[in-house]
Amino acid sequence: MKKHTVVIVEDHTLLSQAIAGVVEGFEHFEVLYLCKNGAELVYNLTNDKPVPDIVLMDVNMPIMNGIETTKWLTDNYPSVNVLALTVEEDENTILKMIRSGAKGYLLKDVDKRTLEKALHKIIETGFYHSHNVTDVLMNSITGKSSLQNNLKEQEIEFLKLLCTESTYREIAQYMKLSPKTIDGYRDSLFIKLDVKNRIGLVLYAVKHKIFIP
């Protein structure tokens, strides 16, 4: 039986080895190699090391961090699925990883069963996000694609702008609308797409290719 391949990018050697040991224990997965940072991964891939199905990616690393590395993978190896595995749980970091192309986001305190489930989901559906990060991440990507056909042109533009670094006020200025109107778009999309926060809206936009990282 052919196993799905995983590379681990993590700057703490013992932790990296421990994660590798856990993944090797999963029936359908195997670890190809370990990297201490994004620069080492880039070096390996550009020097004919095997390309994995999934990269388990830390966020805070020296030389080349997880956000930079994920963006590089998205640009150069779009078939590789990045699953963030980190201690960082602030909204800004999650958004940056998603914008860079990460397909999932897990905290390092997850149990083995959750990690295995996440790996399977990444392979099967292309997305996985833990409820430990936010209780609406999974709901945010379950909307039917037909919903996109019901979005107004300005709602689509609003969703694209949400995927940038812009604040709500800056989005209002760019769209030449009042902040109150922008709040109305946001609240309407929360209901229409069944999400509860900006992360959910960004995930919907990425999932349905309204925004392409």
mmCIF file of C-alpha atoms in Angstrom:
data_model
loop_
_atom_site.group_PDB
_atom_site.id
_atom_site.type_symbol
_atom_site.label_atom_id
_atom_site.label_comp_id
_atom_site.label_asym_id
_atom_site.label_seq_id
_atom_site.Cartn_x
_atom_site.Cartn_y
_atom_site.Cartn_z
ATOM 1 C CA MET A 1 0.000 0.000 0.000
ATOM 2 C CA LYS A 2 1.395 3.347 -1.063
ATOM 3 C CA LYS A 3 1.560 5.799 1.829
ATOM 4 C CA HIS A 4 1.014 9.563 1.720
ATOM 5 C CA THR A 5 4.252 11.420 2.272
ATOM 6 C CA VAL A 6 4.974 14.087 4.890
ATOM 7 C CA VAL A 7 7.835 16.517 5.503
ATOM 8 C CA ILE A 8 8.172 18.239 8.881
ATOM 9 C CA VAL A 9 9.528 21.795 9.072
ATOM 10 C CA GLU A 10 10.278 22.581 12.704
ATOM 11 C CA ASP A 11 13.279 24.310 14.272
ATOM 12 C CA HIS A 12 13.256 22.373 17.554
ATOM 13 C CA THR A 13 15.067 19.099 16.809
ATOM 14 C CA LEU A 14 13.614 16.968 19.599
ATOM 15 C CA LEU A 15 10.080 18.133 18.873
ATOM 16 C CA SER A 16 10.576 17.543 15.163
ATOM 17 C CA GLN A 17 11.775 14.006 15.834
ATOM 18 C CA ALA A 18 8.873 13.393 18.204
ATOM 19 C CA ILE A 19 6.328 14.569 15.614
ATOM 20 C CA ALA A 20 8.008 12.363 13.016
ATOM 21 C CA GLY A 21 7.703 9.378 15.331
ATOM 22 C CA VAL A 22 3.985 10.043 15.772
ATOM 23 C CA VAL A 23 3.360 10.399 12.019
ATOM 24 C CA GLU A 24 5.356 7.238 11.269
ATOM 25 C CA GLY A 25 2.950 5.422 13.565
ATOM 26 C CA PHE A 26 -0.005 6.280 11.313
ATOM 27 C CA GLU A 27 -0.946 3.484 8.920
ATOM 28 C CA HIS A 28 -1.334 5.637 5.807
ATOM 29 C CA PHE A 29 1.500 8.143 6.240
ATOM 30 C CA GLU A 30 5.279 8.213 6.188
ATOM 31 C CA VAL A 31 7.862 10.949 6.856
ATOM 32 C CA LEU A 32 10.295 11.686 4.037
ATOM 33 C CA TYR A 33 12.654 13.999 5.905
ATOM 34 C CA LEU A 34 12.891 16.786 8.502
ATOM 35 C CA CYS A 35 13.848 20.437 7.979
ATOM 36 C CA LYS A 36 14.900 22.976 10.602
ATOM 37 C CA ASN A 37 13.437 25.963 8.725
ATOM 38 C CA GLY A 38 11.924 27.052 5.443
ATOM 39 C CA ALA A 39 15.279 27.734 3.829
ATOM 40 C CA GLU A 40 16.323 24.115 4.366
ATOM 41 C CA LEU A 41 13.066 22.914 2.799
ATOM 42 C CA VAL A 42 13.584 25.180 -0.223
ATOM 43 C CA TYR A 43 17.147 23.863 -0.587
ATOM 44 C CA ASN A 44 15.975 20.255 -0.431
ATOM 45 C CA LEU A 45 13.182 20.695 -2.954
ATOM 46 C CA THR A 46 15.362 22.620 -5.407
ATOM 47 C CA ASN A 47 18.040 19.931 -5.153
ATOM 48 C CA ASP A 48 15.830 17.036 -6.167
ATOM 49 C CA LYS A 49 14.672 15.830 -2.771
ATOM 50 C CA PRO A 50 11.257 14.091 -3.005
ATOM 51 C CA VAL A 51 8.230 16.403 -3.050
ATOM 52 C CA PRO A 52 5.803 15.482 -0.244
ATOM 53 C CA ASP A 53 2.020 15.384 -0.250
ATOM 54 C CA ILE A 54 1.886 17.370 2.999
ATOM 55 C CA VAL A 55 4.239 19.705 4.845
ATOM 56 C CA LEU A 56 3.710 20.036 8.591
ATOM 57 C CA MET A 57 4.825 23.630 9.049
ATOM 58 C CA ASP A 58 5.841 25.538 12.151
ATOM 59 C CA VAL A 59 5.216 29.301 11.966
ATOM 60 C CA ASN A 60 7.980 30.945 13.993
ATOM 61 C CA MET A 61 11.362 29.785 12.692
ATOM 62 C CA PRO A 62 14.711 31.475 12.041
ATOM 63 C CA ILE A 63 16.052 32.299 8.564
ATOM 64 C CA MET A 64 12.749 31.607 6.738
ATOM 65 C CA ASN A 65 9.544 31.392 8.751
ATOM 66 C CA GLY A 66 6.392 29.396 8.095
ATOM 67 C CA ILE A 67 4.470 32.213 6.420
ATOM 68 C CA GLU A 68 7.294 32.946 3.959
ATOM 69 C CA THR A 69 7.825 29.249 3.291
ATOM 70 C CA THR A 70 4.134 28.569 2.725
ATOM 71 C CA LYS A 71 3.957 31.400 0.206
ATOM 72 C CA TRP A 72 7.014 30.011 -1.584
ATOM 73 C CA LEU A 73 5.426 26.551 -1.734
ATOM 74 C CA THR A 74 2.159 28.012 -3.038
ATOM 75 C CA ASP A 75 4.060 29.767 -5.821
ATOM 76 C CA ASN A 76 6.433 26.929 -6.703
ATOM 77 C CA TYR A 77 4.819 23.670 -5.548
ATOM 78 C CA PRO A 78 1.060 24.307 -5.455
ATOM 79 C CA SER A 79 0.320 20.577 -5.208
ATOM 80 C CA VAL A 80 1.920 20.453 -1.755
ATOM 81 C CA ASN A 81 -0.590 20.846 1.081
ATOM 82 C CA VAL A 82 0.672 22.896 4.021
ATOM 83 C CA LEU A 83 -0.733 22.070 7.455
ATOM 84 C CA ALA A 84 0.424 24.575 10.064
ATOM 85 C CA LEU A 85 1.405 22.973 13.365
ATOM 86 C CA THR A 86 2.259 25.719 15.821
ATOM 87 C CA VAL A 87 1.709 27.330 19.204
ATOM 88 C CA GLU A 88 0.553 30.559 17.555
ATOM 89 C CA GLU A 89 -3.213 31.026 17.897
ATOM 90 C CA ASP A 90 -3.754 34.753 17.345
ATOM 91 C CA GLU A 91 -6.120 35.719 14.530
ATOM 92 C CA ASN A 92 -3.531 37.748 12.618
ATOM 93 C CA THR A 93 -1.111 34.825 12.373
ATOM 94 C CA ILE A 94 -3.860 32.438 11.281
ATOM 95 C CA LEU A 95 -4.986 34.881 8.598
ATOM 96 C CA LYS A 96 -1.428 35.334 7.321
ATOM 97 C CA MET A 97 -0.898 31.584 7.029
ATOM 98 C CA ILE A 98 -4.208 31.131 5.199
ATOM 99 C CA ARG A 99 -3.451 34.018 2.832
ATOM 100 C CA SER A 100 -0.082 32.419 2.122
ATOM 101 C CA GLY A 101 -1.807 29.208 1.085
ATOM 102 C CA ALA A 102 -1.952 26.985 4.185
ATOM 103 C CA LYS A 103 -4.727 24.388 3.901
ATOM 104 C CA GLY A 104 -4.977 23.744 7.626
ATOM 105 C CA TYR A 105 -4.024 25.076 11.038
ATOM 106 C CA LEU A 106 -3.395 23.009 14.170
ATOM 107 C CA LEU A 107 -2.028 23.844 17.588
ATOM 108 C CA LYS A 108 0.799 21.715 18.941
ATOM 109 C CA ASP A 109 -1.231 20.569 21.925
ATOM 110 C CA VAL A 110 -3.472 18.378 19.733
ATOM 111 C CA ASP A 111 -3.611 14.647 20.408
ATOM 112 C CA LYS A 112 -2.411 11.988 17.972
ATOM 113 C CA ARG A 113 -5.915 11.127 16.827
ATOM 114 C CA THR A 114 -6.635 14.734 15.835
ATOM 115 C CA LEU A 115 -3.362 14.997 13.929
ATOM 116 C CA GLU A 116 -4.088 11.807 12.023
ATOM 117 C CA LYS A 117 -7.618 12.998 11.243
ATOM 118 C CA ALA A 118 -6.217 16.332 10.012
ATOM 119 C CA LEU A 119 -3.757 14.593 7.689
ATOM 120 C CA HIS A 120 -6.530 12.449 6.227
ATOM 121 C CA LYS A 121 -8.814 15.457 5.752
ATOM 122 C CA ILE A 122 -6.081 17.392 3.986
ATOM 123 C CA ILE A 123 -5.632 14.510 1.535
ATOM 124 C CA GLU A 124 -9.373 13.920 1.049
ATOM 125 C CA THR A 125 -10.784 17.457 0.920
ATOM 126 C CA GLY A 126 -7.799 19.800 0.727
ATOM 127 C CA PHE A 127 -8.721 21.599 3.963
ATOM 128 C CA TYR A 128 -8.667 21.039 7.720
ATOM 129 C CA HIS A 129 -8.906 23.484 10.604
ATOM 130 C CA SER A 130 -9.093 22.568 14.278
ATOM 131 C CA HIS A 131 -11.834 23.785 16.573
ATOM 132 C CA ASN A 132 -9.039 24.582 19.040
ATOM 133 C CA VAL A 133 -8.104 27.498 16.798
ATOM 134 C CA THR A 134 -11.650 28.784 16.408
ATOM 135 C CA ASP A 135 -15.025 27.123 16.778
ATOM 136 C CA VAL A 136 -16.152 28.224 13.333
ATOM 137 C CA LEU A 137 -13.233 27.311 11.069
ATOM 138 C CA MET A 138 -14.794 24.063 9.928
ATOM 139 C CA ASN A 139 -18.202 25.663 9.382
ATOM 140 C CA SER A 140 -16.596 28.416 7.345
ATOM 141 C CA ILE A 141 -15.567 26.044 4.556
ATOM 142 C CA THR A 142 -18.697 23.904 4.333
ATOM 143 C CA GLY A 143 -20.797 26.393 2.385
ATOM 144 C CA LYS A 144 -22.031 25.062 -0.953
ATOM 145 C CA SER A 145 -20.304 26.488 -3.991
ATOM 146 C CA SER A 146 -23.688 27.584 -5.332
ATOM 147 C CA LEU A 147 -23.677 30.273 -2.657
ATOM 148 C CA GLN A 148 -21.013 32.107 -4.640
ATOM 149 C CA ASN A 149 -23.504 32.572 -7.485
ATOM 150 C CA ASN A 150 -25.794 34.434 -5.082
ATOM 151 C CA LEU A 151 -23.130 36.891 -3.950
ATOM 152 C CA LYS A 152 -23.404 40.440 -5.182
ATOM 153 C CA GLU A 153 -20.510 41.971 -7.100
ATOM 154 C CA GLN A 154 -19.631 44.294 -4.217
ATOM 155 C CA GLU A 155 -19.776 41.403 -1.728
ATOM 156 C CA ILE A 156 -17.234 39.514 -3.848
ATOM 157 C CA GLU A 157 -14.995 42.586 -3.987
ATOM 158 C CA PHE A 158 -15.357 42.939 -0.218
ATOM 159 C CA LEU A 159 -14.342 39.289 0.285
ATOM 160 C CA LYS A 160 -11.242 39.771 -1.863
ATOM 161 C CA LEU A 161 -10.212 42.836 0.144
ATOM 162 C CA LEU A 162 -10.770 40.941 3.406
ATOM 163 C CA CYS A 163 -7.987 38.598 2.335
ATOM 164 C CA THR A 164 -5.481 41.447 2.331
ATOM 165 C CA GLU A 165 -3.872 43.209 5.291
ATOM 166 C CA SER A 166 -6.442 46.033 5.073
ATOM 167 C CA THR A 167 -8.557 46.977 8.083
ATOM 168 C CA TYR A 168 -12.331 47.324 7.751
ATOM 169 C CA ARG A 169 -11.930 51.111 7.706
ATOM 170 C CA GLU A 170 -9.337 50.928 4.933
ATOM 171 C CA ILE A 171 -11.612 48.610 2.941
ATOM 172 C CA ALA A 172 -14.419 51.165 3.303
ATOM 173 C CA GLN A 173 -12.129 53.901 1.961
ATOM 174 C CA TYR A 174 -10.992 51.754 -0.959
ATOM 175 C CA MET A 175 -14.570 50.837 -1.910
ATOM 176 C CA LYS A 176 -15.692 54.460 -1.362
ATOM 177 C CA LEU A 177 -18.322 53.334 1.120
ATOM 178 C CA SER A 178 -19.046 54.282 4.712
ATOM 179 C CA PRO A 179 -17.730 52.077 7.536
ATOM 180 C CA LYS A 180 -21.363 51.411 8.477
ATOM 181 C CA THR A 181 -22.060 50.019 4.987
ATOM 182 C CA ILE A 182 -18.969 47.805 5.202
ATOM 183 C CA ASP A 183 -20.156 46.534 8.584
ATOM 184 C CA GLY A 184 -23.447 45.718 6.886
ATOM 185 C CA TYR A 185 -21.665 43.690 4.182
ATOM 186 C CA ARG A 186 -19.714 41.829 6.835
ATOM 187 C CA ASP A 187 -22.753 41.010 8.976
ATOM 188 C CA SER A 188 -24.780 39.978 5.923
ATOM 189 C CA LEU A 189 -22.021 37.603 4.788
ATOM 190 C CA PHE A 190 -21.740 36.154 8.285
ATOM 191 C CA ILE A 191 -25.366 35.079 7.948
ATOM 192 C CA LYS A 192 -25.291 34.135 4.264
ATOM 193 C CA LEU A 193 -22.123 32.016 4.520
ATOM 194 C CA ASP A 194 -22.811 30.736 8.061
ATOM 195 C CA VAL A 195 -19.560 31.997 9.591
ATOM 196 C CA LYS A 196 -18.850 34.079 12.661
ATOM 197 C CA ASN A 197 -15.628 35.990 12.056
ATOM 198 C CA ARG A 198 -13.171 37.357 9.481
ATOM 199 C CA ILE A 199 -11.195 34.124 9.436
ATOM 200 C CA GLY A 200 -14.306 32.286 8.292
ATOM 201 C CA LEU A 201 -14.886 34.783 5.478
ATOM 202 C CA VAL A 202 -11.262 34.517 4.339
ATOM 203 C CA LEU A 203 -11.440 30.724 4.345
ATOM 204 C CA TYR A 204 -14.601 30.827 2.248
ATOM 205 C CA ALA A 205 -12.933 33.157 -0.259
ATOM 206 C CA VAL A 206 -9.877 30.883 -0.518
ATOM 207 C CA LYS A 207 -11.923 27.671 -0.663
ATOM 208 C CA HIS A 208 -14.103 28.959 -3.516
ATOM 209 C CA LYS A 209 -11.223 30.670 -5.355
ATOM 210 C CA ILE A 210 -12.662 34.155 -4.885
ATOM 211 C CA PHE A 211 -9.194 34.937 -3.545
ATOM 212 C CA ILE A 212 -6.203 32.981 -4.847
ATOM 213 C CA PRO A 213 -3.096 33.239 -2.599
#
